[in-house]
């Protein structure tokens, strides 16, 4: 069966510090991968999605970036965190050829607090 | 463009009573519709999915949803609430034509009292 992991589970970082969140998927090949952010009192906002190694699409301009160095690894990064980057970050995967109709399965999330 | 509106930000029910979480969608084409549940500080779990097969979709934990094209609705129901159902619920739409990723509603928080 497929599983999705995220780490760390929680993170407290000072403003201006770098960020690296990691997501890995097991039990599937060539997944579509997604990063979402969930801010307090708001819905989920898609940040990035990837349909293959090295292929990243950005949905929202910001100081975050994403990379996919391996088929089942998706990394969310920042060079300098802002207060507004605080939130709950969720990674998700889906199977199939498109990013539209396939069910997305979510990881446990990372709670990021920027102070 | 597709969108989804969850009509209630918060719903409170007593244990053993029915649950109704309302969702309306807008889509230019034939949509796929989902309901996800999120318990505090956890990831999202898929409850059920509609993809143009039967209009009444049964999901996990006794939940079901009915797709009504004429009303552009996809309301989530459960006959009898359980304490463990207390969580946040998201209605989600995807557009089969546009090929974009999922669009999430803002969520409905379900509280269940004993």
Short mmCIF file of C-alpha atoms in Angstrom, two decimals:
data_model
loop_
_atom_site.label_atom_id
_atom_site.label_comp_id
_atom_site.label_asym_id
_atom_site.label_seq_id
_atom_site.Cartn_x
_atom_site.Cartn_y
_atom_site.Cartn_z
CA UNK A 1 0.00 0.00 0.00
CA UNK A 2 1.01 3.58 -0.50
CA UNK A 3 2.15 5.79 2.34
CA UNK A 4 3.22 9.40 2.49
CA UNK A 5 5.59 10.85 5.05
CA UNK A 6 6.37 14.41 6.04
CA UNK A 7 8.98 15.77 8.37
CA UNK A 8 9.47 17.44 10.61
CA UNK A 9 6.05 17.30 12.26
CA UNK A 10 6.53 20.68 13.92
CA UNK A 11 9.05 23.45 13.42
CA UNK A 12 9.69 26.80 15.05
CA UNK A 13 11.98 29.10 13.11
CA UNK A 14 13.06 32.74 13.44
CA UNK A 15 12.25 35.29 10.76
CA UNK A 16 14.94 35.33 8.09
CA UNK A 17 16.09 31.77 8.64
CA UNK A 18 16.03 29.11 5.90
CA UNK A 19 13.46 26.34 5.58
CA UNK A 20 13.45 22.82 4.27
CA UNK A 21 10.42 20.56 4.54
CA UNK A 22 10.54 17.09 3.11
CA UNK A 23 7.88 14.78 1.76
CA UNK A 24 8.33 11.23 0.54
CA UNK A 25 5.92 8.74 -0.91
CA UNK A 26 6.24 4.97 -0.77
CA UNK A 27 4.49 2.22 -2.70
CA UNK A 28 3.89 4.03 -5.97
CA UNK A 29 5.84 5.24 -8.98
CA UNK A 30 5.63 8.49 -10.96
CA UNK A 31 3.18 10.15 -8.59
CA UNK A 32 1.95 13.69 -8.99
CA UNK A 33 3.07 15.61 -5.91
CA UNK A 34 1.63 18.72 -4.28
CA UNK A 35 2.45 21.21 -1.55
CA UNK A 36 -0.42 23.03 0.17
CA UNK A 37 -0.47 25.60 2.94
CA UNK A 38 -3.28 25.90 5.42
CA UNK A 39 -3.26 29.16 7.37
CA UNK A 40 -5.34 29.61 10.51
CA UNK A 41 -9.02 30.09 9.68
CA UNK A 42 -8.48 29.66 5.97
CA UNK A 43 -8.78 26.83 3.49
CA UNK A 44 -6.00 25.03 1.72
CA UNK A 45 -3.92 26.94 -0.76
CA UNK A 46 -2.02 25.05 -3.42
CA UNK A 47 1.59 26.22 -3.52
CA UNK A 48 3.33 23.88 -5.94
CA UNK A 49 2.67 20.73 -7.89
CA UNK A 50 4.90 18.39 -9.81
CA UNK A 51 4.16 15.80 -12.47
CA UNK A 52 7.71 14.44 -12.64
CA UNK A 53 11.33 14.79 -11.55
CA UNK A 54 12.51 18.35 -11.96
CA UNK A 55 9.08 19.53 -13.14
CA UNK A 56 7.62 22.09 -10.76
CA UNK A 57 4.64 24.37 -11.29
CA UNK A 58 4.09 27.29 -8.96
CA UNK A 59 0.57 28.44 -8.21
CA UNK A 60 1.28 31.40 -5.99
CA UNK A 61 4.24 33.81 -6.21
CA UNK A 62 6.05 33.92 -2.89
CA UNK A 63 9.40 33.44 -1.24
CA UNK A 64 9.01 29.67 -1.21
CA UNK A 65 10.37 27.21 -3.73
CA UNK A 66 9.97 23.50 -4.37
CA UNK A 67 12.18 20.82 -5.80
CA UNK A 68 11.75 17.22 -6.79
CA UNK A 69 15.19 15.60 -6.83
CA UNK A 70 13.82 12.06 -6.94
CA UNK A 71 10.63 10.48 -8.22
CA UNK A 72 9.03 10.14 -4.79
CA UNK A 73 10.63 13.05 -2.96
CA UNK A 74 9.27 16.58 -2.83
CA UNK A 75 10.99 19.37 -0.93
CA UNK A 76 9.67 22.77 0.07
CA UNK A 77 12.29 25.43 0.76
CA UNK A 78 12.83 29.03 1.59
CA UNK A 79 16.01 31.10 1.85
CA UNK A 80 14.51 33.60 4.29
CA UNK A 81 11.30 32.95 6.19
CA UNK A 82 8.68 35.63 6.75
CA UNK A 83 6.14 35.82 9.55
CA UNK A 84 3.43 35.21 6.98
CA UNK A 85 4.95 31.82 6.16
CA UNK A 86 3.57 30.40 9.39
CA UNK A 87 0.97 27.71 8.82
CA UNK A 88 0.27 24.05 8.38
CA UNK A 89 1.99 22.59 5.33
CA UNK A 90 0.54 19.55 3.70
CA UNK A 91 2.06 17.34 1.06
CA UNK A 92 -0.15 15.20 -1.14
CA UNK A 93 0.20 12.71 -3.95
CA UNK A 94 -2.00 11.38 -6.69
CA UNK A 95 -1.63 8.75 -9.37
CA UNK A 96 -2.46 9.06 -13.07
CA UNK A 97 -1.65 11.16 -16.05
CA UNK A 98 -3.40 14.38 -15.14
CA UNK A 99 -3.48 16.58 -12.07
CA UNK A 100 -7.21 17.16 -12.20
CA UNK A 101 -9.36 14.14 -11.58
CA UNK A 102 -7.21 11.85 -9.52
CA UNK A 103 -7.82 11.54 -5.83
CA UNK A 104 -5.16 13.21 -3.72
CA UNK A 105 -3.84 11.54 -0.59
CA UNK A 106 -2.40 13.71 2.11
CA UNK A 107 0.49 13.41 4.48
CA UNK A 108 0.28 14.19 8.20
CA UNK A 109 1.47 17.77 7.75
CA UNK A 110 4.12 20.05 9.23
CA UNK A 111 3.19 22.83 11.63
CA UNK A 112 5.53 25.78 10.96
CA UNK A 113 5.69 28.73 13.32
CA UNK A 114 7.83 31.69 12.33
CA UNK A 115 8.70 34.02 15.21
CA UNK B 1 -13.59 28.77 -13.53
CA UNK B 2 -14.45 26.23 -10.91
CA UNK B 3 -15.17 27.12 -7.31
CA UNK B 4 -16.72 25.60 -4.23
CA UNK B 5 -18.70 27.21 -1.42
CA UNK B 6 -19.29 25.59 1.94
CA UNK B 7 -22.38 27.30 3.26
CA UNK B 8 -21.68 26.87 6.97
CA UNK B 9 -18.41 27.59 8.70
CA UNK B 10 -19.55 25.78 11.85
CA UNK B 11 -22.19 23.11 12.49
CA UNK B 12 -23.10 21.81 15.94
CA UNK B 13 -25.09 18.63 16.53
CA UNK B 14 -25.83 16.28 19.38
CA UNK B 15 -24.54 12.73 19.38
CA UNK B 16 -26.99 10.43 17.64
CA UNK B 17 -28.62 13.15 15.55
CA UNK B 18 -28.25 13.60 11.78
CA UNK B 19 -25.41 15.57 10.22
CA UNK B 20 -25.78 17.85 7.19
CA UNK B 21 -22.81 19.77 5.80
CA UNK B 22 -23.70 21.86 2.79
CA UNK B 23 -21.60 22.45 -0.30
CA UNK B 24 -22.33 24.22 -3.59
CA UNK B 25 -19.97 24.14 -6.53
CA UNK B 26 -19.41 25.97 -9.76
CA UNK B 27 -17.78 24.28 -12.70
CA UNK B 28 -17.71 24.85 -16.42
CA UNK B 29 -17.48 21.16 -17.19
CA UNK B 30 -18.25 17.84 -15.58
CA UNK B 31 -16.69 18.08 -12.16
CA UNK B 32 -15.22 15.53 -9.84
CA UNK B 33 -16.24 16.27 -6.27
CA UNK B 34 -14.72 15.14 -3.01
CA UNK B 35 -15.24 15.42 0.71
CA UNK B 36 -12.21 15.29 2.99
CA UNK B 37 -12.07 15.28 6.79
CA UNK B 38 -9.30 16.74 8.93
CA UNK B 39 -8.91 16.07 12.62
CA UNK B 40 -6.88 18.63 14.64
CA UNK B 41 -3.24 18.83 13.56
CA UNK B 42 -3.67 15.90 11.20
CA UNK B 43 -3.58 15.50 7.46
CA UNK B 44 -6.69 15.25 5.31
CA UNK B 45 -8.47 11.93 4.88
CA UNK B 46 -10.68 11.20 1.90
CA UNK B 47 -14.29 10.52 2.90
CA UNK B 48 -15.81 10.02 -0.53
CA UNK B 49 -15.54 10.93 -4.20
CA UNK B 50 -18.02 11.58 -7.00
CA UNK B 51 -16.95 11.10 -10.62
CA UNK B 52 -20.15 11.02 -12.70
CA UNK B 53 -21.20 7.49 -11.79
CA UNK B 54 -24.00 7.08 -9.22
CA UNK B 55 -25.27 10.40 -7.90
CA UNK B 56 -25.46 9.06 -4.34
CA UNK B 57 -21.97 8.35 -3.13
CA UNK B 58 -21.26 6.33 -0.01
CA UNK B 59 -18.07 6.97 1.90
CA UNK B 60 -16.30 5.83 5.00
CA UNK B 61 -17.59 6.08 8.57
CA UNK B 62 -21.24 6.11 7.49
CA UNK B 63 -21.05 9.35 5.49
CA UNK B 64 -22.66 9.82 2.13
CA UNK B 65 -23.18 12.67 -0.32
CA UNK B 66 -25.63 13.29 -3.14
CA UNK B 67 -24.66 15.03 -6.35
CA UNK B 68 -27.48 17.28 -7.59
CA UNK B 69 -26.59 18.90 -10.87
CA UNK B 70 -29.73 21.04 -11.03
CA UNK B 71 -28.87 22.57 -7.67
CA UNK B 72 -25.08 22.44 -8.17
CA UNK B 73 -24.86 20.91 -4.72
CA UNK B 74 -22.93 18.09 -3.09
CA UNK B 75 -24.09 18.00 0.52
CA UNK B 76 -22.55 15.59 3.01
CA UNK B 77 -24.83 13.68 5.38
CA UNK B 78 -24.70 11.08 8.10
CA UNK B 79 -27.78 9.62 9.81
CA UNK B 80 -26.34 9.57 13.32
CA UNK B 81 -23.41 11.63 14.57
CA UNK B 82 -20.70 10.14 16.74
CA UNK B 83 -18.35 12.02 19.01
CA UNK B 84 -15.43 10.95 16.84
CA UNK B 85 -16.98 12.80 13.87
CA UNK B 86 -15.98 16.13 15.39
CA UNK B 87 -13.50 17.56 12.89
CA UNK B 88 -13.18 19.95 9.98
CA UNK B 89 -14.69 18.93 6.66
CA UNK B 90 -13.66 20.18 3.24
CA UNK B 91 -15.66 20.06 0.05
CA UNK B 92 -13.41 19.92 -3.00
CA UNK B 93 -13.95 20.23 -6.73
CA UNK B 94 -11.76 19.45 -9.68
CA UNK B 95 -12.41 20.35 -13.25
CA UNK B 96 -11.90 17.48 -15.67
CA UNK B 97 -11.54 19.85 -18.58
CA UNK B 98 -9.15 22.43 -17.22
CA UNK B 99 -6.67 19.92 -15.85
CA UNK B 100 -5.90 21.99 -12.81
CA UNK B 101 -5.41 20.78 -9.29
CA UNK B 102 -8.15 20.54 -6.69
CA UNK B 103 -10.04 23.57 -5.42
CA UNK B 104 -10.89 23.45 -1.73
CA UNK B 105 -13.76 25.05 0.14
CA UNK B 106 -12.93 26.97 3.28
CA UNK B 107 -14.10 24.15 5.50
CA UNK B 108 -16.90 23.43 7.95
CA UNK B 109 -16.11 22.67 11.56
CA UNK B 110 -18.40 19.99 12.96
CA UNK B 111 -18.91 19.93 16.73
CA UNK B 112 -20.64 16.97 18.38
CA UNK B 113 -21.97 17.24 21.91
CA UNK B 114 -22.97 14.40 24.20
#
